[in-house]
Tab-separated table of C-alpha atoms in Angstrom:
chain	number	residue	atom	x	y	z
A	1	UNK	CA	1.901	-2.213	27.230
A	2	UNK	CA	-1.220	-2.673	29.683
A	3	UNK	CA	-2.006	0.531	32.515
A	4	UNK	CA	-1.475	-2.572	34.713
A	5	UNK	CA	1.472	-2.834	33.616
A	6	UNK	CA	2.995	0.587	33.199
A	7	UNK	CA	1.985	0.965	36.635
A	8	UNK	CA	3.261	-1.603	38.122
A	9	UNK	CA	6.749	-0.507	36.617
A	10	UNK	CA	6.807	2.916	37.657
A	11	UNK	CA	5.386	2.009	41.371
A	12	UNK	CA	8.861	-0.907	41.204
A	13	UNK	CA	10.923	1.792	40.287
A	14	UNK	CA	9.571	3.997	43.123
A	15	UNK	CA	9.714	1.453	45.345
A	16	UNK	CA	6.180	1.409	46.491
A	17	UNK	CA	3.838	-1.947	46.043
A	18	UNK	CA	0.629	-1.819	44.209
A	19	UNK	CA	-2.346	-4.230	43.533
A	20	UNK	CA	-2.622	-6.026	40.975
A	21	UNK	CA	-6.548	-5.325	40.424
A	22	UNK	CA	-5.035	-1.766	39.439
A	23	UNK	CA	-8.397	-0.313	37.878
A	24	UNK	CA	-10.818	-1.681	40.908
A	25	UNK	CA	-8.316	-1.377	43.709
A	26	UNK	CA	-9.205	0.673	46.461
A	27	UNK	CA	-5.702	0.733	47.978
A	28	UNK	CA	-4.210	4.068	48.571
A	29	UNK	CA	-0.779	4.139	46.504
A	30	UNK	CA	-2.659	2.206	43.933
A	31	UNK	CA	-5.461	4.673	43.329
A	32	UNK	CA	-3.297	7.441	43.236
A	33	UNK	CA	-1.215	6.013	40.302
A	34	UNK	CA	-4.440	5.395	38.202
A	35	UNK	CA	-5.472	8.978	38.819
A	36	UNK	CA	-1.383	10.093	38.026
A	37	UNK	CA	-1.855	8.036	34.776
A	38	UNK	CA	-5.489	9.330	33.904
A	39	UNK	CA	-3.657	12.898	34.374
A	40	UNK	CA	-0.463	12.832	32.493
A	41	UNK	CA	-2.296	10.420	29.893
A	42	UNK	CA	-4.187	13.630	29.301
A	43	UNK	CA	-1.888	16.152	29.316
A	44	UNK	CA	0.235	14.251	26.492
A	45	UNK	CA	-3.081	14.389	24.166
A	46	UNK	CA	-3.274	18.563	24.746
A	47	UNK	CA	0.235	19.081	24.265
A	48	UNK	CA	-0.090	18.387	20.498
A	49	UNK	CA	-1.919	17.882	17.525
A	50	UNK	CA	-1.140	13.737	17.136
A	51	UNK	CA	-1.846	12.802	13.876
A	52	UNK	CA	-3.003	9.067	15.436
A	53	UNK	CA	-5.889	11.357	16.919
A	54	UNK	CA	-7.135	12.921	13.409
A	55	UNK	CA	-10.344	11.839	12.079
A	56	UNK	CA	-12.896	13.008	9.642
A	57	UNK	CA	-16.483	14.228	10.201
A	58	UNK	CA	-19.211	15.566	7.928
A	59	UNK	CA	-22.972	16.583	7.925
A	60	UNK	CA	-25.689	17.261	5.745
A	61	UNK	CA	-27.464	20.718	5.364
A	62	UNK	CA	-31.237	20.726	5.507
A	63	UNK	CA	-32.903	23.495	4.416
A	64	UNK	CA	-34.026	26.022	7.059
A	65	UNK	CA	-31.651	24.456	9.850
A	66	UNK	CA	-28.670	26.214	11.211
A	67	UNK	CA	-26.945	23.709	13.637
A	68	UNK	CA	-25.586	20.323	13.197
A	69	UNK	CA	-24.320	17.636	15.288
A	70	UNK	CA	-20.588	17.155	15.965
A	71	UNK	CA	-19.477	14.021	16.241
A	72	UNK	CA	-19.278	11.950	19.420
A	73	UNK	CA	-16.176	11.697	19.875
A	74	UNK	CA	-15.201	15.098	18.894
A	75	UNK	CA	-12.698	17.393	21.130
A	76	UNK	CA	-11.611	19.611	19.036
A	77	UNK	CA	-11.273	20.779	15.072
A	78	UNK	CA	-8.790	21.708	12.669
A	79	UNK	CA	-8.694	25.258	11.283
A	80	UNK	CA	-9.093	25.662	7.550
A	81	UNK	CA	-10.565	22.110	7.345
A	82	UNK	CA	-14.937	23.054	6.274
A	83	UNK	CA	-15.399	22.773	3.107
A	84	UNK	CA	-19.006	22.079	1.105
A	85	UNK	CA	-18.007	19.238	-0.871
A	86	UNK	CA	-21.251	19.120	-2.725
A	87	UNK	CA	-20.412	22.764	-4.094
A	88	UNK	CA	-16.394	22.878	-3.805
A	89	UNK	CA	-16.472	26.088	-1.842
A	90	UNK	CA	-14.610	26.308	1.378
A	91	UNK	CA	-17.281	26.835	4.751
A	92	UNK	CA	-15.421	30.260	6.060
A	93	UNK	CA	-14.924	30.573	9.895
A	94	UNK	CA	-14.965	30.003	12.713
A	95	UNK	CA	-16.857	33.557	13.111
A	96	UNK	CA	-16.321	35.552	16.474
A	97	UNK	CA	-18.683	36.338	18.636
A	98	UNK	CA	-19.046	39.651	17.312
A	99	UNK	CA	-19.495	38.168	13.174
A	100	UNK	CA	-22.080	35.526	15.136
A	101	UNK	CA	-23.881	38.942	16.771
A	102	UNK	CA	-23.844	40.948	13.640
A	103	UNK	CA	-25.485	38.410	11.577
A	104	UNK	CA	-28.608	37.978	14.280
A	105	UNK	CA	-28.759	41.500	14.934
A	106	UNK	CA	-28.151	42.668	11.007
A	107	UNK	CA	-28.973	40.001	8.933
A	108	UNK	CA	-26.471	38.852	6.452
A	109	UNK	CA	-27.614	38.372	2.602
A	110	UNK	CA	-27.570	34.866	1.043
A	111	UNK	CA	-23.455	34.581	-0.231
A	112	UNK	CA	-21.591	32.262	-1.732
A	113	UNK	CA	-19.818	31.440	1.059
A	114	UNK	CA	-21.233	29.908	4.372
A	115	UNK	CA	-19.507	30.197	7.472
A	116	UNK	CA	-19.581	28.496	10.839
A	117	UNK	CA	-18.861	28.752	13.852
A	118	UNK	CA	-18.766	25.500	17.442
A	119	UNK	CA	-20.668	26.792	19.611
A	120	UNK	CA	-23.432	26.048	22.782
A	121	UNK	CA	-24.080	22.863	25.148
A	122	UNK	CA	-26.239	20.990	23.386
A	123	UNK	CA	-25.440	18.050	20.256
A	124	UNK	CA	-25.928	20.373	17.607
A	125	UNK	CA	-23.173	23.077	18.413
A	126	UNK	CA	-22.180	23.580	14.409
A	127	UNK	CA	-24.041	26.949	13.336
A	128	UNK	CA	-23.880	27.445	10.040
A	129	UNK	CA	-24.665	30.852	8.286
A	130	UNK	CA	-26.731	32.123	6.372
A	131	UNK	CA	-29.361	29.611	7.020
A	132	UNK	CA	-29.826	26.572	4.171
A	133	UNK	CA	-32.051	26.657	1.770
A	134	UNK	CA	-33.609	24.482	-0.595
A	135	UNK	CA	-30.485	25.367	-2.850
A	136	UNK	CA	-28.428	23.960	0.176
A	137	UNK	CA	-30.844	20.679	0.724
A	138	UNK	CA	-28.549	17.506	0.944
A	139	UNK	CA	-25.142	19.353	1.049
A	140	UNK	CA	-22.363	17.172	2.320
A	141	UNK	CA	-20.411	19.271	4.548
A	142	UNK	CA	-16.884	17.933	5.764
A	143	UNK	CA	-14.431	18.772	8.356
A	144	UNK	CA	-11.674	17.473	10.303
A	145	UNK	CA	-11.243	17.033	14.143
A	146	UNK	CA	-9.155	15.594	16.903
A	147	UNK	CA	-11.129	12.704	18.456
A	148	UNK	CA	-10.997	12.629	21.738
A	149	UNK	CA	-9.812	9.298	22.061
A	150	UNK	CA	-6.130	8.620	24.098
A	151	UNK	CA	-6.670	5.431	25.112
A	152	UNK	CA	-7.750	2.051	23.489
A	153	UNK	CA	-9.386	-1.361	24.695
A	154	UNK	CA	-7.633	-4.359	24.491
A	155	UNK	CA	-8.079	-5.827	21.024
A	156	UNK	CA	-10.528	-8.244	20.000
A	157	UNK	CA	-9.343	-11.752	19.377
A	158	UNK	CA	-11.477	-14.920	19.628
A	159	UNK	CA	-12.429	-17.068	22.380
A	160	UNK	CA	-11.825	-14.281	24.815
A	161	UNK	CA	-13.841	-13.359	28.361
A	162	UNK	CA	-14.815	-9.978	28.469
A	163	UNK	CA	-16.855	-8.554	31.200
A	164	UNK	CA	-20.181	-7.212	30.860
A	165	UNK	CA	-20.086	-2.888	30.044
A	166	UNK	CA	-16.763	-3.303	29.145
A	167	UNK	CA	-15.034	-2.244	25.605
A	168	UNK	CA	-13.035	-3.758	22.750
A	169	UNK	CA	-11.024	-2.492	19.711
A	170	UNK	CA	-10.906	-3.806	15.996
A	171	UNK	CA	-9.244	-2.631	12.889
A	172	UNK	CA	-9.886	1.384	13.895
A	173	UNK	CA	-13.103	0.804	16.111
A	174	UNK	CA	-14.423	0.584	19.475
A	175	UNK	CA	-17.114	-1.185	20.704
A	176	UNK	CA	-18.985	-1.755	23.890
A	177	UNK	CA	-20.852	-5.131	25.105
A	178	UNK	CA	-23.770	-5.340	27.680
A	179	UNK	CA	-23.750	-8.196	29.049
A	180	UNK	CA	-20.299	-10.163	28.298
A	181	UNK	CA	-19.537	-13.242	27.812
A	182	UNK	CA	-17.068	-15.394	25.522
A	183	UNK	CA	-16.577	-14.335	21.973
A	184	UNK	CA	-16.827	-16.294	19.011
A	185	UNK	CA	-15.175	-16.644	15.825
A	186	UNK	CA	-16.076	-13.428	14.058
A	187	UNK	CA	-15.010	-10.069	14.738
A	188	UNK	CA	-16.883	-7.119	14.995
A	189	UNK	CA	-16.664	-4.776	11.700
A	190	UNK	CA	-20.323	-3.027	11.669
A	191	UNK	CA	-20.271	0.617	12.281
A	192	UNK	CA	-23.412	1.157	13.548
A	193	UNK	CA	-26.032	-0.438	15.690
A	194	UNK	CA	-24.947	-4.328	17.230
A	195	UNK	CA	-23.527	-7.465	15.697
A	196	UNK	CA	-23.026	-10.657	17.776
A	197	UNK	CA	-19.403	-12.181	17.033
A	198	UNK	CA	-21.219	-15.286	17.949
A	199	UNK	CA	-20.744	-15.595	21.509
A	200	UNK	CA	-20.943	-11.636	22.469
A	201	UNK	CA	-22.907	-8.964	21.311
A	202	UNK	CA	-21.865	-5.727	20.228
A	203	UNK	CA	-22.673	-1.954	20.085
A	204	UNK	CA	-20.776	0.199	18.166
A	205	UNK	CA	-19.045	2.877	20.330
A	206	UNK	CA	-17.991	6.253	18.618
A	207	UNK	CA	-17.745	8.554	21.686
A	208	UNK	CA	-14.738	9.329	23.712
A	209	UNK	CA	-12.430	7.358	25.316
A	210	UNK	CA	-9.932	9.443	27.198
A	211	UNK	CA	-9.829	7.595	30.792
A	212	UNK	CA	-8.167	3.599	31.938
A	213	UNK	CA	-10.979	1.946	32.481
A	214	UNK	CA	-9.563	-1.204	32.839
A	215	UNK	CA	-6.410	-2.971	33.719
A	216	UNK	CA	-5.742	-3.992	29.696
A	217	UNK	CA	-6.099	-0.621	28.320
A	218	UNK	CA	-3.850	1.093	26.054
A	219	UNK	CA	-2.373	4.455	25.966
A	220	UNK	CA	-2.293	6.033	22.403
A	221	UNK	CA	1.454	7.260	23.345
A	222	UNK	CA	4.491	6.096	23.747
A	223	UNK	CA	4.803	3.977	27.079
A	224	UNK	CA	7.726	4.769	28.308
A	225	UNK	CA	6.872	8.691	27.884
A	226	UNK	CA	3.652	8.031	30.289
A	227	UNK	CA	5.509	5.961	32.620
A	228	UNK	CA	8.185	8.675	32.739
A	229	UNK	CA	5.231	11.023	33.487
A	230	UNK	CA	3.480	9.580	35.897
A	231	UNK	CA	7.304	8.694	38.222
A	232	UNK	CA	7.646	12.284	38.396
A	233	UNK	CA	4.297	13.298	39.166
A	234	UNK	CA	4.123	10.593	41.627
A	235	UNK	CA	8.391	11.671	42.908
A	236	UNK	CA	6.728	15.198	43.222
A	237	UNK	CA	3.887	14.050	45.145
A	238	UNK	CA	6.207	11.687	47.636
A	239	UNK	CA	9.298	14.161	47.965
A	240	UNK	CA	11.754	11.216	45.991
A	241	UNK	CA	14.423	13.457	44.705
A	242	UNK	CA	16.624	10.863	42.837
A	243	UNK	CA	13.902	10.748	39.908
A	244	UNK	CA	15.843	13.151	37.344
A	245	UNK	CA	12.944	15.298	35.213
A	246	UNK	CA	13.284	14.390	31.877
A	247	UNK	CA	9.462	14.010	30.756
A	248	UNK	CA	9.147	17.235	28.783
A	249	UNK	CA	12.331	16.650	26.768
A	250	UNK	CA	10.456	13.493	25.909
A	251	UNK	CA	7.079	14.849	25.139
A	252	UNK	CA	8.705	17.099	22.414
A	253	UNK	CA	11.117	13.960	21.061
A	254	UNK	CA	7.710	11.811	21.111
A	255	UNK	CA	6.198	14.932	18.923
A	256	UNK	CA	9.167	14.875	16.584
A	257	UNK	CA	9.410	10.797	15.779
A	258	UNK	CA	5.234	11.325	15.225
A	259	UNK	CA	5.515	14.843	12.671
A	260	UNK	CA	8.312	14.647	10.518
A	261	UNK	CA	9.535	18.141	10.258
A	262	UNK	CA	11.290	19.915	7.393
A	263	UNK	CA	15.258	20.368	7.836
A	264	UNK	CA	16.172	24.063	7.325
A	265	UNK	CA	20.095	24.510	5.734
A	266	UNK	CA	21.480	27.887	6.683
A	267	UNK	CA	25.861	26.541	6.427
A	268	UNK	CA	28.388	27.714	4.403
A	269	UNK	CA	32.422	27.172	4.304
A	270	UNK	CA	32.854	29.065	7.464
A	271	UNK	CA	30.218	27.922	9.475
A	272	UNK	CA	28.140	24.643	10.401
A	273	UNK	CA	25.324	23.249	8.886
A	274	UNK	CA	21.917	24.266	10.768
A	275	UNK	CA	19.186	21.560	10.705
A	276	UNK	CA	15.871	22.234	12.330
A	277	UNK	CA	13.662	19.533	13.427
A	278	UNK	CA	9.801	20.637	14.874
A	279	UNK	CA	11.138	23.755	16.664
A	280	UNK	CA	14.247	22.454	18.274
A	281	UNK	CA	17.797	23.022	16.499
A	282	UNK	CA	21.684	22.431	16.565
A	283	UNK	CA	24.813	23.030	14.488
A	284	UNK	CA	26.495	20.573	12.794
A	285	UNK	CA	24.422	17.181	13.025
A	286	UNK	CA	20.771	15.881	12.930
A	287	UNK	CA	18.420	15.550	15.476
């Protein structure tokens, strides 16, 4: 389901009338909705760890350098996930602030261990310590992350307008076209650089996409949770007290259907079965 159209539903239920230019509308209960949506859109992706928002990253280690690149897309990463894959040892961290001041202040001997710790404002925020060296040279490093990516492009297909600067998405990728046009017959695959599908061009795009930035975008979750987000926001907002709150409940379901979790038994003859499902439990059935 579309922004445009998850929009348009919750401003029907409301009662109120929006554009149907939702993304470039200018309109006042229009705008607001967008900006509801961008909101709640959000909060769903930092309320848990979605699996559809896992991906992998890596990087090499060069000898005498200390910082590496995260990915673009990168928001946040996994505990327990750096490992040296060209050695098999595990990449211990992160450090605190305190390990990270001991080791410039000390010194720290060579070990067989590295550690790391995400840190600064510039690309290369992965310190790793002790420094590489030659030993180290052409090290594959890997990790994993949450991308932050919570909303998706309308899919590719052929013979399609798309406008110039805008995105698409194909089998797990995004890309991004200058200057528009009609595609063609071949869809982008490449996963670097540009490739024409034979009527547009394309870059590939591997930094965030967190915001609607046009009417046929795609939240990562559930519809009908983000709708029921955004009519309560929006109730809160305009004083309508008939919308009953039930959003959170169906964050946590959403959470539950997407993680299966393991089912705890703690019955006997005299009392009911317990089954535990992602934090939430009951007596005597499934949930």
């Amino acid at each position: 389901m579309t922004i445009a159209t998850v929009i348009t539903n919750v401003a029907n239920e409301a009662g109120y009338t929006v554009e149907s230019n939702i993304l470039t509308s200018t309109e006042t209960t229009t705008k607001q909705l967008v900006a509801i949506a961008n909101r709640i859109n959000r909060d769903i992706f930092e309320a848990y760890l979605w699996p559809k928002c896992f991906a992998s990253g890596s990087f090499t280690l060069a000898s005498g350098v200390d910082t590496y690149a995260l990915p673009a897309a990168f928001s946040h990463y996994h505990y327990e996930t750096f490992w040296n894959s060209s050695t098999r040892w595990r990449i211990l961290g992160p450090m605190t602030e305190q390990e990270v001041a001991e080791i410039r202040g000390f010194g720290l001997n060579t070990a067989v261990y590295q550690r790391y710790q995400i840190r600064g404002l510039s690309n290369n925020e992965i310190f790793i310590s002790p420094t590489p060296g030659t030993q180290n040279n052409g090290d594959v490093c890997i990790f994993e992350y949450v991308a932050d990516r919570s909303v998706r492009p309308k899919t590719w297909a052929t013979s399609t307008s798309f406008a110039a600067n805008s995105y698409c998405f194909y089998n797990g990728n995004y890309y991004q076209t200058t200057a528009g046009g009609t595609t063609g017959a071949t869809p982008p695959t490449h996963t670097s650089g540009s490739a024409s599908d034979g009527g547009v061009t394309w870059d590939y795009y591997n930094g965030p996409y967190n915001q609607f930035l046009a009417d046929t975008d795609i939240s990562l979750f559930n519809e009908k949770l983000l709708e029921q987000g955004i009519l309560e926001r929006f109730a809160e907002i305009h004083g309508l007290d008939s919308i009953r709150p039930r959003f959170d409940i169906q964050l946590h379901e959403e959470f539950s259907r997407a993680v299966a979790g393991k089912v705890i038994y703690a019955g006997s003859a005299n009392r009911a079965e317990l089954f535990a499902r992602n934090g939430v439990a009951v007596f005597g059935t499934w949930i």
